[in-house]
XYZ file of C-alpha atoms in Angstrom:
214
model
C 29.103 13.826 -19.602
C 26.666 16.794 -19.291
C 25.090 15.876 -22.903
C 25.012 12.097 -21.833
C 23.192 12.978 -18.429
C 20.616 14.824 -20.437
C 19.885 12.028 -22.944
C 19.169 9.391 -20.068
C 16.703 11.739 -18.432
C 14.926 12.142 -21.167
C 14.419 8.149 -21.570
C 13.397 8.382 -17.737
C 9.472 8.334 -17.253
C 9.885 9.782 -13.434
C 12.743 12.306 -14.194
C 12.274 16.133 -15.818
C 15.464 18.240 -16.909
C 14.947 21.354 -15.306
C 17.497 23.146 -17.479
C 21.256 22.696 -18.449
C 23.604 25.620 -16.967
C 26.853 26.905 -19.687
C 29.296 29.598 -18.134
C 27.017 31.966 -20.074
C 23.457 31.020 -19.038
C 22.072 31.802 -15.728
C 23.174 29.233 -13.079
C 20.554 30.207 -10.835
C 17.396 29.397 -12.860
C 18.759 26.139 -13.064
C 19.344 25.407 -9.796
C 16.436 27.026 -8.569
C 14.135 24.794 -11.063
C 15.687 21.562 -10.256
C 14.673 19.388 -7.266
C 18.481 17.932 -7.453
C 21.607 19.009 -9.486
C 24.232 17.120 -11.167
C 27.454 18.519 -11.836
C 30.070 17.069 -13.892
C 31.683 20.286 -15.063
C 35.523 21.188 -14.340
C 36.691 21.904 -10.856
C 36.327 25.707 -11.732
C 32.931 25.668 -12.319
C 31.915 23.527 -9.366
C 32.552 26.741 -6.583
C 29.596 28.253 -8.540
C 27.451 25.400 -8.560
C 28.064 24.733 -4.404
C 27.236 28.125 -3.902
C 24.330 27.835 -6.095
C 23.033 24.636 -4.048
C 23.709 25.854 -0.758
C 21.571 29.559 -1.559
C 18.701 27.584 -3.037
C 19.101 24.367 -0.954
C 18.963 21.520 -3.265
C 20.642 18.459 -3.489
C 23.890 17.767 -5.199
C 25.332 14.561 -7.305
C 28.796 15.763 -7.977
C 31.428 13.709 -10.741
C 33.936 16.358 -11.328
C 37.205 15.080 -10.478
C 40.722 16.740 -9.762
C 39.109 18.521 -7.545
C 42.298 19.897 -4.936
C 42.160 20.139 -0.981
C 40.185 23.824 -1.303
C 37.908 22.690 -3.682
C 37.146 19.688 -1.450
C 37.134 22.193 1.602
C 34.040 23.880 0.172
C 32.574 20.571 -0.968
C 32.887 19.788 2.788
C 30.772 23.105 4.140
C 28.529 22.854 1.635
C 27.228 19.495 2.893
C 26.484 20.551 6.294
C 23.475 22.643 4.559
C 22.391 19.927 1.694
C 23.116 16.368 0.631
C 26.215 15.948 -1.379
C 26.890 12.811 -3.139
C 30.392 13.147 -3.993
C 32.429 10.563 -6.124
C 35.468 10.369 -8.400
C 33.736 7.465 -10.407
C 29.583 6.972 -10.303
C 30.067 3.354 -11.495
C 28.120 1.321 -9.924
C 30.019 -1.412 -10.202
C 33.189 0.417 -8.879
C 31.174 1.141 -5.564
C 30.619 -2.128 -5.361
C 34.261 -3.157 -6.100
C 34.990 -0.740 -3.916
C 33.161 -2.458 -0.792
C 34.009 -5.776 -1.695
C 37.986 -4.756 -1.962
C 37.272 -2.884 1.692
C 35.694 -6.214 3.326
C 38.742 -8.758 1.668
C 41.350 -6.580 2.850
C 39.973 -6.251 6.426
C 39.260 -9.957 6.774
C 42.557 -11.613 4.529
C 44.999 -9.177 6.893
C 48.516 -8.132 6.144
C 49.727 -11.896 4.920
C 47.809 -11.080 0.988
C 50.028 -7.943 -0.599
C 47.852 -5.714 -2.684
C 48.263 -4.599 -6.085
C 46.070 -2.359 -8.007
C 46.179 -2.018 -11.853
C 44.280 -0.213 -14.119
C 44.401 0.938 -18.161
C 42.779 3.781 -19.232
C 42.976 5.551 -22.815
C 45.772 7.480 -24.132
C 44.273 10.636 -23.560
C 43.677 10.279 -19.461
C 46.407 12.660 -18.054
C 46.207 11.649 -13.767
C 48.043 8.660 -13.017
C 47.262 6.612 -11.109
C 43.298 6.995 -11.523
C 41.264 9.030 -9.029
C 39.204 5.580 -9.208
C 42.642 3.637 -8.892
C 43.212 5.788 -5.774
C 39.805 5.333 -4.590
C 40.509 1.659 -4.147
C 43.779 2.465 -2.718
C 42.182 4.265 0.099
C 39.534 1.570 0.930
C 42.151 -0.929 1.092
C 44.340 1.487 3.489
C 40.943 2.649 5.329
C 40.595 -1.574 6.163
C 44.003 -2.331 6.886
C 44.234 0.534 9.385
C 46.822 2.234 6.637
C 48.747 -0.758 7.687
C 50.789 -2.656 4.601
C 51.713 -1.063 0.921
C 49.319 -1.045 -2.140
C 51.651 -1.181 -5.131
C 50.015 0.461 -8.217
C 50.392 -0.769 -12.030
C 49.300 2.020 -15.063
C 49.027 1.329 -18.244
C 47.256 3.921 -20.999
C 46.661 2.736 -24.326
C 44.287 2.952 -26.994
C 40.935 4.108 -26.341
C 39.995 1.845 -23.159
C 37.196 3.443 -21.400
C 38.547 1.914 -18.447
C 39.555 -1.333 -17.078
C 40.820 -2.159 -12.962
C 42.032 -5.027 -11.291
C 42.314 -5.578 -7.191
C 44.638 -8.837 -6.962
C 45.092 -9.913 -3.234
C 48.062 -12.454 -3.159
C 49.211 -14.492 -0.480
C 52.161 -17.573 -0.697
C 49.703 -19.691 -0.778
C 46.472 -18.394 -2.910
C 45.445 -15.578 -4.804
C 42.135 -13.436 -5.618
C 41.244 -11.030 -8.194
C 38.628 -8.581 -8.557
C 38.077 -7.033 -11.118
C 35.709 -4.269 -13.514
C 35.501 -3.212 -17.243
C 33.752 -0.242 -18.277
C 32.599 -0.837 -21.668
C 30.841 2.806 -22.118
C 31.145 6.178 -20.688
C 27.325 5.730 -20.251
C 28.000 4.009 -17.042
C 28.757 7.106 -15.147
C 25.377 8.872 -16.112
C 23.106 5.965 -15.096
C 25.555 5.926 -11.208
C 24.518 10.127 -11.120
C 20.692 9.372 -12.127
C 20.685 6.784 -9.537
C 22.725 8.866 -6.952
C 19.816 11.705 -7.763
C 16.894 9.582 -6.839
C 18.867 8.864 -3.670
C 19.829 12.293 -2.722
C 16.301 13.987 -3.206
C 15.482 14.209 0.473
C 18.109 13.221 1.990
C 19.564 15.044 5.102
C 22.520 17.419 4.677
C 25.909 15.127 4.320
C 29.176 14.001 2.813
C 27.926 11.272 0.696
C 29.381 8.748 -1.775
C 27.842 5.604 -4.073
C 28.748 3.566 -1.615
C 26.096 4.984 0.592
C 23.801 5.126 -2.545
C 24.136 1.306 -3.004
C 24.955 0.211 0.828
C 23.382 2.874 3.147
C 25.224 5.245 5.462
């Protein structure tokens, strides 16, 4: 994702790489060049890059995901001293999916069961999907963690990655739905999330307060 981040901010006329950090190269020239950072290394590398932010204070679009609970501990105390946009998928069409599956579960109510599916490629090792998950927890968020979400998983082929949200009552049914048909999708979400974060006041953020407000 790193390489693909780069690429679209060279096509950019109002955005400037300020350097690309590798576990050999010196992470704080980087940060201390850039006016935001994007990180979508591994969850080992990402300690280094929130201390990084916090010493230099600058911004932060973070991607990495399988981040665990003291990974996401740190994540939390570093936004208290600089903006943090923090997201298992920088889709923008999951965030929106994301708010519209939020405001159909709080207004259909625990009559329409929930069922989430999603295929990914053969090669995707978490199931279900941290996105998957993601919509699991708006839908529990909405419903006041009232009612069950049941989850379908499929991985075949080399699907980028495909979801469904089907809300089904006796008497009616709606889907929602989103296709990602290239990878390039999450580097256009962190480009965007960048624009948004540059001065921005210290906080927990997500791209659904990059496309909605918070």
């Amino acid at each position: 994702m790193g390489q693909a981040v780069a690429a679209s901010i060279k096509q950019q006329a109002d955005l400037e790489l300020a350097g690309i950090w590798t576990r050999e190269g010196d992470l704080d020239a980087v940060v201390k060049a850039a006016d935001v950072v994007i990180d979508f290394s591994l969850p080992e590398g990402t300690a280094a890059v929130l201390d990084a932010v916090v010493r230099h204070n600058k911004p932060l679009v973070c991607g990495v995901s399988g981040l665990d609970d003291a990974q996401m501990a740190s994540l939390d105390r570093a936004s208290a001293q600089v903006p943090v946009v923090y997201d298992r998928n920088m889709s923008l069409g999951i965030a929106v999916l994301e708010h519209s599956v939020r405001e159909a579960a709080a207004s259909l109510g625990l009559d329409f069961e929930i069922e989430i599916s999603e295929t990914h490629h053969l090669h995707k090792k978490d199931a279900p999907s941290g996105t998957a998950l993601k919509l699991g927890e708006a839908v529990a968020a909405a419903r006041g963690k009232d009612g069950t979400v049941r989850f379908e998983v499929e991985r075949r082929g080399e699907v980028p990655g495909d979801h469904e949200v089907v809300m089904r009552s006796p008497t009616e049914r709606l889907t929602f739905a989103h296709s990602v048909t290239t990878r390039q999708v999450f580097a256009d979400g962190a480009l965007r999330a960048a624009r948004w974060a540059t001065g921005r006041a210290a906080g927990l953020y997500g791209m659904r307060d990059v496309l909605f407000g918070k």
